[in-house]
Short mmCIF file of C-alpha atoms in Angstrom, two decimals:
data_model
loop_
_atom_site.label_atom_id
_atom_site.label_comp_id
_atom_site.label_asym_id
_atom_site.label_seq_id
_atom_site.Cartn_x
_atom_site.Cartn_y
_atom_site.Cartn_z
CA UNK F 1 107.80 185.25 86.91
CA UNK F 2 110.95 185.42 84.86
CA UNK F 3 111.74 182.81 81.86
CA UNK F 4 115.36 183.57 79.78
CA UNK F 5 114.80 184.59 76.83
CA UNK F 6 116.61 181.96 74.92
CA UNK F 7 113.21 179.47 75.82
CA UNK F 8 111.10 182.79 74.96
CA UNK F 9 112.27 182.28 71.42
CA UNK F 10 112.41 179.60 71.18
CA UNK F 11 109.17 178.84 71.83
CA UNK F 12 107.10 181.76 69.84
CA UNK F 13 109.41 180.58 67.20
CA UNK F 14 108.55 177.33 66.71
CA UNK F 15 103.89 178.41 67.10
CA UNK F 16 105.05 180.39 64.04
CA UNK F 17 106.64 177.67 62.36
CA UNK F 18 103.53 175.26 63.07
CA UNK F 19 100.54 177.79 61.57
CA UNK F 20 102.85 178.43 58.29
CA UNK F 21 105.23 180.57 58.82
CA UNK F 22 108.53 180.46 57.03
CA UNK F 23 111.67 179.89 59.79
CA UNK F 24 113.26 183.43 58.87
CA UNK F 25 109.66 185.31 59.09
CA UNK F 26 109.18 183.49 62.25
CA UNK F 27 112.31 183.98 63.97
CA UNK F 28 111.62 188.05 62.81
CA UNK F 29 107.87 188.34 64.23
CA UNK F 30 109.66 186.22 67.49
CA UNK F 31 112.64 188.53 67.73
CA UNK F 32 110.36 191.79 67.51
CA UNK F 33 107.95 189.65 70.40
CA UNK F 34 110.46 189.39 72.46
CA UNK F 35 112.39 192.67 72.18
CA UNK F 36 109.07 194.69 73.48
CA UNK F 37 109.09 191.91 76.47
CA UNK F 38 112.77 192.75 77.13
CA UNK F 39 112.30 196.68 77.08
CA UNK F 40 109.65 196.78 79.49
CA UNK F 41 106.78 196.93 76.89
CA UNK F 42 104.38 193.50 77.22
CA UNK F 43 101.39 195.19 75.76
CA UNK F 44 104.14 194.91 72.40
CA UNK F 45 105.14 191.74 73.32
CA UNK F 46 104.26 187.77 73.74
CA UNK F 47 100.73 188.92 74.56
CA UNK F 48 100.56 189.13 70.59
CA UNK F 49 101.32 186.07 69.69
CA UNK F 50 98.07 184.27 70.71
CA UNK F 51 95.80 186.64 68.59
CA UNK F 52 98.79 186.23 65.43
CA UNK F 53 97.96 182.61 65.01
CA UNK F 54 94.37 183.46 65.62
CA UNK F 55 94.50 186.14 62.49
CA UNK F 56 96.48 183.30 60.37
CA UNK F 57 94.29 180.20 61.08
CA UNK F 58 91.36 182.50 59.90
CA UNK F 59 93.41 183.57 57.00
CA UNK F 60 93.51 187.62 57.96
CA UNK F 61 97.01 186.71 57.69
CA UNK F 62 99.63 185.29 54.99
CA UNK F 63 102.57 184.33 56.93
CA UNK F 64 104.43 183.87 53.90
CA UNK F 65 104.23 186.87 51.84
CA UNK F 66 106.92 189.59 51.60
CA UNK F 67 104.26 192.39 49.90
CA UNK F 68 104.35 193.86 46.82
CA UNK F 69 106.19 196.83 45.67
CA UNK F 70 106.02 199.80 43.35
CA UNK F 71 108.32 202.80 42.93
CA UNK F 72 105.62 205.82 42.20
CA UNK F 73 108.87 207.68 42.40
CA UNK F 74 112.60 207.61 42.76
CA UNK F 75 112.73 207.87 46.18
CA UNK F 76 109.09 206.93 47.38
CA UNK F 77 107.32 203.25 47.28
CA UNK F 78 104.47 202.02 47.88
CA UNK F 79 103.85 198.91 49.44
CA UNK F 80 100.88 196.93 49.55
CA UNK F 81 101.33 194.20 52.53
CA UNK F 82 98.64 191.28 50.85
CA UNK F 83 97.94 190.24 54.15
CA UNK F 84 101.23 189.55 55.58
CA UNK F 85 102.77 189.59 58.94
CA UNK F 86 103.59 193.24 59.99
CA UNK F 87 107.29 193.29 60.83
CA UNK F 88 108.09 191.07 57.52
CA UNK F 89 106.68 193.36 55.04
CA UNK F 90 107.97 196.32 57.11
CA UNK F 91 111.61 195.35 56.95
CA UNK F 92 111.45 194.37 53.50
CA UNK F 93 109.81 197.44 52.63
CA UNK F 94 113.28 199.17 55.18
CA UNK F 95 115.85 196.59 52.58
CA UNK F 96 114.37 198.12 49.54
CA UNK F 97 114.90 201.64 50.87
CA UNK F 98 117.71 202.10 52.74
CA UNK F 99 119.96 201.85 49.49
CA UNK F 100 118.17 204.40 47.75
CA UNK F 101 118.48 206.80 50.40
CA UNK F 102 122.14 205.83 50.79
CA UNK F 103 122.57 207.22 46.99
CA UNK F 104 120.17 210.19 47.28
CA UNK F 105 120.01 211.04 50.72
CA UNK F 106 116.45 210.67 51.50
CA UNK F 107 113.82 207.91 50.94
CA UNK F 108 110.03 206.71 51.87
CA UNK F 109 108.30 203.97 52.39
CA UNK F 110 104.43 204.15 52.75
CA UNK F 111 102.63 200.41 53.14
CA UNK F 112 98.65 199.16 53.13
CA UNK F 113 97.05 196.13 53.51
CA UNK F 114 99.78 194.83 56.46
CA UNK F 115 99.43 193.17 60.10
CA UNK F 116 100.42 194.95 62.86
CA UNK F 117 103.60 195.96 63.30
CA UNK F 118 104.62 195.71 66.94
CA UNK F 119 107.42 198.06 68.44
CA UNK F 120 108.83 200.96 66.86
CA UNK F 121 111.57 200.79 68.52
CA UNK F 122 112.70 197.29 66.76
CA UNK F 123 112.76 199.06 63.72
CA UNK F 124 114.84 201.64 64.73
CA UNK F 125 117.21 199.84 66.15
CA UNK F 126 117.79 198.53 62.08
CA UNK F 127 118.27 201.28 60.36
CA UNK F 128 120.73 203.01 63.54
CA UNK F 129 122.86 200.44 63.22
CA UNK F 130 123.44 201.02 59.16
CA UNK F 131 124.16 204.89 60.41
CA UNK F 132 121.02 206.94 59.44
CA UNK F 133 117.96 208.13 60.54
CA UNK F 134 114.47 207.04 60.75
CA UNK F 135 111.44 208.59 61.26
CA UNK F 136 108.43 206.40 61.39
CA UNK F 137 104.48 206.49 62.03
CA UNK F 138 102.04 204.23 62.21
CA UNK F 139 98.01 203.62 62.16
CA UNK F 140 95.55 202.03 64.40
CA UNK F 141 91.97 201.90 65.33
CA UNK F 142 90.55 204.97 66.22
CA UNK F 143 90.77 205.32 70.40
CA UNK F 144 91.73 208.42 71.59
CA UNK F 145 89.19 210.93 71.85
CA UNK F 146 89.64 214.24 70.54
CA UNK F 147 90.94 217.11 72.68
CA UNK F 148 87.21 217.95 74.73
CA UNK F 149 85.56 214.91 72.58
CA UNK F 150 83.94 211.98 74.34
CA UNK F 151 84.65 208.93 72.11
CA UNK F 152 87.28 207.13 70.47
CA UNK F 153 88.06 209.08 66.82
CA UNK F 154 91.62 208.64 66.56
CA UNK F 155 94.62 206.35 66.89
CA UNK F 156 96.76 206.23 69.10
CA UNK F 157 99.63 206.66 66.07
CA UNK F 158 102.77 205.90 67.57
CA UNK F 159 105.64 207.72 66.04
CA UNK F 160 109.67 206.90 66.07
CA UNK F 161 112.60 209.27 65.93
CA UNK F 162 115.97 207.17 65.46
CA UNK F 163 119.65 209.27 65.42
CA UNK F 164 122.66 207.46 65.20
CA UNK F 165 124.63 208.14 67.74
CA UNK F 166 127.90 206.76 70.43
CA UNK F 167 127.75 205.33 72.65
CA UNK F 168 124.33 205.15 72.34
CA UNK F 169 121.48 206.23 69.69
CA UNK F 170 118.40 208.65 70.34
CA UNK F 171 114.78 205.92 69.80
CA UNK F 172 112.50 208.60 70.32
CA UNK F 173 109.40 205.76 70.52
CA UNK F 174 105.77 207.02 71.42
CA UNK F 175 102.45 206.94 71.21
CA UNK F 176 100.09 210.09 71.27
CA UNK F 177 97.87 208.63 73.37
CA UNK F 178 98.24 209.00 77.11
CA UNK F 179 98.81 205.23 76.57
CA UNK F 180 98.87 202.52 74.44
CA UNK F 181 95.33 200.39 74.20
CA UNK F 182 97.62 197.29 74.49
CA UNK F 183 98.77 198.22 77.47
CA UNK F 184 95.19 198.83 78.56
CA UNK F 185 94.56 194.79 76.76
CA UNK F 186 97.59 193.47 79.06
CA UNK F 187 96.01 195.43 82.25
CA UNK F 188 93.05 193.86 82.27
CA UNK F 189 93.70 190.66 81.63
CA UNK F 190 96.17 190.67 84.82
CA UNK F 191 92.82 192.22 86.38
CA UNK F 192 94.30 195.58 87.41
CA UNK F 193 93.00 199.22 87.79
CA UNK F 194 93.94 201.36 85.20
CA UNK F 195 96.02 204.90 86.52
CA UNK F 196 93.36 207.67 86.97
CA UNK F 197 93.95 210.23 83.42
CA UNK F 198 94.83 206.80 81.04
CA UNK F 199 90.95 206.64 79.60
CA UNK F 200 87.54 207.44 80.33
CA UNK F 201 84.74 205.26 79.82
CA UNK F 202 81.92 203.87 77.00
CA UNK F 203 80.03 207.36 78.84
CA UNK F 204 83.22 209.47 78.61
CA UNK F 205 83.62 209.49 82.29
CA UNK F 206 86.70 209.38 83.27
CA UNK F 207 87.45 205.55 84.52
CA UNK F 208 90.41 203.30 86.34
CA UNK F 209 88.78 200.16 85.24
CA UNK F 210 90.76 198.90 82.06
CA UNK F 211 87.31 196.66 81.07
CA UNK F 212 85.88 199.64 81.22
CA UNK F 213 88.37 201.23 78.52
CA UNK F 214 88.30 199.00 76.61
CA UNK F 215 85.15 200.20 75.59
CA UNK F 216 85.69 204.08 75.90
CA UNK F 217 88.76 205.60 74.12
CA UNK F 218 92.06 206.32 75.57
CA UNK F 219 92.97 210.20 76.75
CA UNK F 220 95.18 212.08 73.70
CA UNK F 221 99.03 212.87 75.85
CA UNK F 222 99.64 216.00 76.84
CA UNK F 223 96.13 217.83 76.59
CA UNK F 224 95.49 219.27 72.83
CA UNK F 225 99.01 219.20 71.53
CA UNK F 226 98.97 215.37 72.03
CA UNK F 227 95.66 215.75 70.95
CA UNK F 228 96.41 217.73 67.40
CA UNK F 229 100.36 215.57 67.29
CA UNK F 230 98.14 212.44 66.91
CA UNK F 231 95.48 213.66 64.37
CA UNK F 232 98.35 215.20 62.09
CA UNK F 233 100.48 212.01 61.83
CA UNK F 234 96.75 210.16 61.12
CA UNK F 235 96.57 212.24 57.71
CA UNK F 236 100.12 211.81 56.96
CA UNK F 237 100.48 208.62 57.36
CA UNK F 238 96.78 207.86 55.72
CA UNK F 239 98.14 210.22 53.06
CA UNK F 240 101.59 208.31 52.29
CA UNK F 241 100.12 204.60 52.50
CA UNK F 242 97.24 204.75 51.33
CA UNK F 243 95.27 203.55 53.97
CA UNK F 244 92.38 203.18 55.81
CA UNK F 245 91.73 206.07 58.28
CA UNK F 246 89.83 207.28 61.81
CA UNK F 247 87.20 204.73 62.55
CA UNK F 248 87.34 203.02 59.56
CA UNK F 249 90.37 201.64 60.27
CA UNK F 250 90.64 198.17 61.98
CA UNK F 251 92.03 195.03 62.81
CA UNK F 252 94.97 195.21 64.74
CA UNK F 253 93.26 194.07 68.68
CA UNK F 254 91.64 192.00 67.43
CA UNK F 255 91.33 188.36 64.80
CA UNK F 256 88.07 189.04 63.26
CA UNK F 257 89.11 191.45 60.44
CA UNK F 258 91.56 192.87 58.39
CA UNK F 259 94.03 194.79 58.66
CA UNK F 260 93.93 197.97 57.29
CA UNK F 261 96.09 200.49 59.27
CA UNK F 262 98.82 202.21 57.72
CA UNK F 263 102.56 202.71 58.14
CA UNK F 264 105.37 205.13 56.78
CA UNK F 265 108.63 204.84 57.56
CA UNK F 266 111.10 207.65 56.29
CA UNK F 267 115.08 206.95 55.66
CA UNK F 268 117.57 209.66 55.54
CA UNK F 269 121.12 209.27 55.47
CA UNK F 270 123.30 212.27 56.98
CA UNK F 271 126.05 213.12 54.72
CA UNK F 272 127.34 215.94 57.62
CA UNK F 273 131.34 216.37 58.33
CA UNK F 274 132.55 214.20 61.51
CA UNK F 275 132.37 217.28 63.19
CA UNK F 276 128.41 217.31 63.20
CA UNK F 277 128.21 213.69 64.07
CA UNK F 278 130.55 214.15 67.10
CA UNK F 279 128.62 217.37 68.28
CA UNK F 280 125.68 214.68 68.93
CA UNK F 281 127.50 213.15 71.00
CA UNK F 282 128.69 215.28 73.07
CA UNK F 283 125.49 216.88 73.20
CA UNK F 284 123.69 213.78 74.15
CA UNK F 285 126.25 212.70 76.41
CA UNK F 286 126.02 216.25 78.50
CA UNK F 287 122.11 215.62 78.91
CA UNK F 288 123.02 212.19 80.29
CA UNK F 289 125.28 214.13 83.14
CA UNK F 290 122.73 216.73 83.91
CA UNK F 291 122.10 217.59 86.99
CA UNK F 292 119.63 215.15 89.00
CA UNK F 293 116.58 216.54 90.16
CA UNK F 294 116.59 212.80 91.98
CA UNK F 295 120.20 211.90 93.36
CA UNK F 296 118.15 207.81 92.18
CA UNK F 297 117.64 208.61 88.91
CA UNK F 298 119.76 209.11 86.09
CA UNK F 299 118.90 211.76 83.52
CA UNK F 300 117.80 209.66 80.25
CA UNK F 301 118.00 210.07 76.51
CA UNK F 302 114.99 208.52 74.91
CA UNK F 303 115.98 204.84 74.14
CA UNK F 304 118.74 204.67 77.37
CA UNK F 305 115.89 203.28 79.30
CA UNK F 306 114.42 200.31 77.27
CA UNK F 307 118.20 199.20 76.51
CA UNK F 308 119.42 199.24 80.29
CA UNK F 309 115.96 197.51 81.27
CA UNK F 310 116.56 194.12 78.12
CA UNK F 311 120.07 194.51 78.81
CA UNK F 312 118.38 193.15 82.82
CA UNK F 313 116.28 191.09 81.31
CA UNK F 314 119.51 188.56 79.05
CA UNK F 315 121.20 188.53 82.75
CA UNK F 316 117.52 187.81 84.98
CA UNK F 317 115.77 186.70 82.92
CA UNK F 318 112.61 188.41 81.25
CA UNK F 319 109.49 189.40 83.01
CA UNK F 320 105.89 187.40 81.92
CA UNK F 321 103.01 186.71 83.11
CA UNK F 322 102.47 183.43 85.26
CA UNK F 323 98.95 183.15 83.60
CA UNK F 324 100.20 184.05 79.95
CA UNK F 325 103.22 181.89 80.63
CA UNK F 326 101.41 179.13 80.77
CA UNK F 327 99.21 179.93 78.25
CA UNK F 328 101.80 180.12 75.20
CA UNK F 329 103.10 176.83 76.58
CA UNK F 330 100.06 175.29 75.67
CA UNK F 331 99.61 177.01 72.37
CA UNK F 332 102.91 175.75 72.17
CA UNK F 333 102.17 171.86 72.35
CA UNK F 334 98.84 172.51 70.76
CA UNK F 335 100.60 173.77 67.20
CA UNK F 336 102.91 171.25 67.58
CA UNK F 337 99.84 168.13 67.23
CA UNK F 338 98.41 169.82 65.04
CA UNK F 339 101.49 169.95 62.64
CA UNK F 340 102.22 166.17 63.72
CA UNK F 341 98.54 165.54 62.30
CA UNK F 342 98.52 167.76 58.61
CA UNK F 343 101.80 165.75 58.06
#
């Protein structure tokens, strides 16, 4: 079904405020969930809202904190998220390192003890609008099997690389598993089979059952190269954030455990001449104008398709599973009633 973006935003904000989030924090968290939904990534969209509220109720999320900052070096910020909402902690870290990057050329934030960060492209948009480059990565529970292995030992470990450009930036946002576990949860919630090659079951056999995949492991994308990239990011992010690693990571997909994954943001202020920026702009436009292998499928730059999908969602309404939407409407009602009883 299609729902207007403003209605979704108001519901998500209201629910979060009713569960104790300050209005500004509720607005940012809701915006990230809505952006993911509008761009066609429901695994990082409204599917996450009920879990966020459950984690707040159980003391696993502090919706008020913005985290504690400690500069370990002139351009290296260590952040203890204090169990805060992932996007709030991360955005506050970015706001702290961006002025340093603008002055020194580069700055890094390593974050631990924070919650699920959501779609990395949301942060990329924030940074490129300031004419800066962003390289960021985050870890997850061990959900991906090593190449040649039969059980999950590596996170899906998303990576974003964002470079400002005209008329539109390059924003690469990808997980190093064949898919995110959130996407498998989305298929499971809708009772639909997953494509063969996405995952293995608990016995290490290929499966098309989303339910079986939840108990098994995701396949690394691109075979051994994707596995190697995912493992490298696991070690890099853990080293820079001081978070947990591998099978010890928990808390991004459940409502029972403290979230102990890590996040790293590297902000770079390019000091190029205008001619260099023009070269990047021209090159990306040349890529977009490349002769098509399929006449109906234009050649795109990473980030283009998500941006076009968002524009369509704003015009026509945001696609959302009907059962999930009804559940969220009920959550809105119960959260409002509970808040009224407490005041």
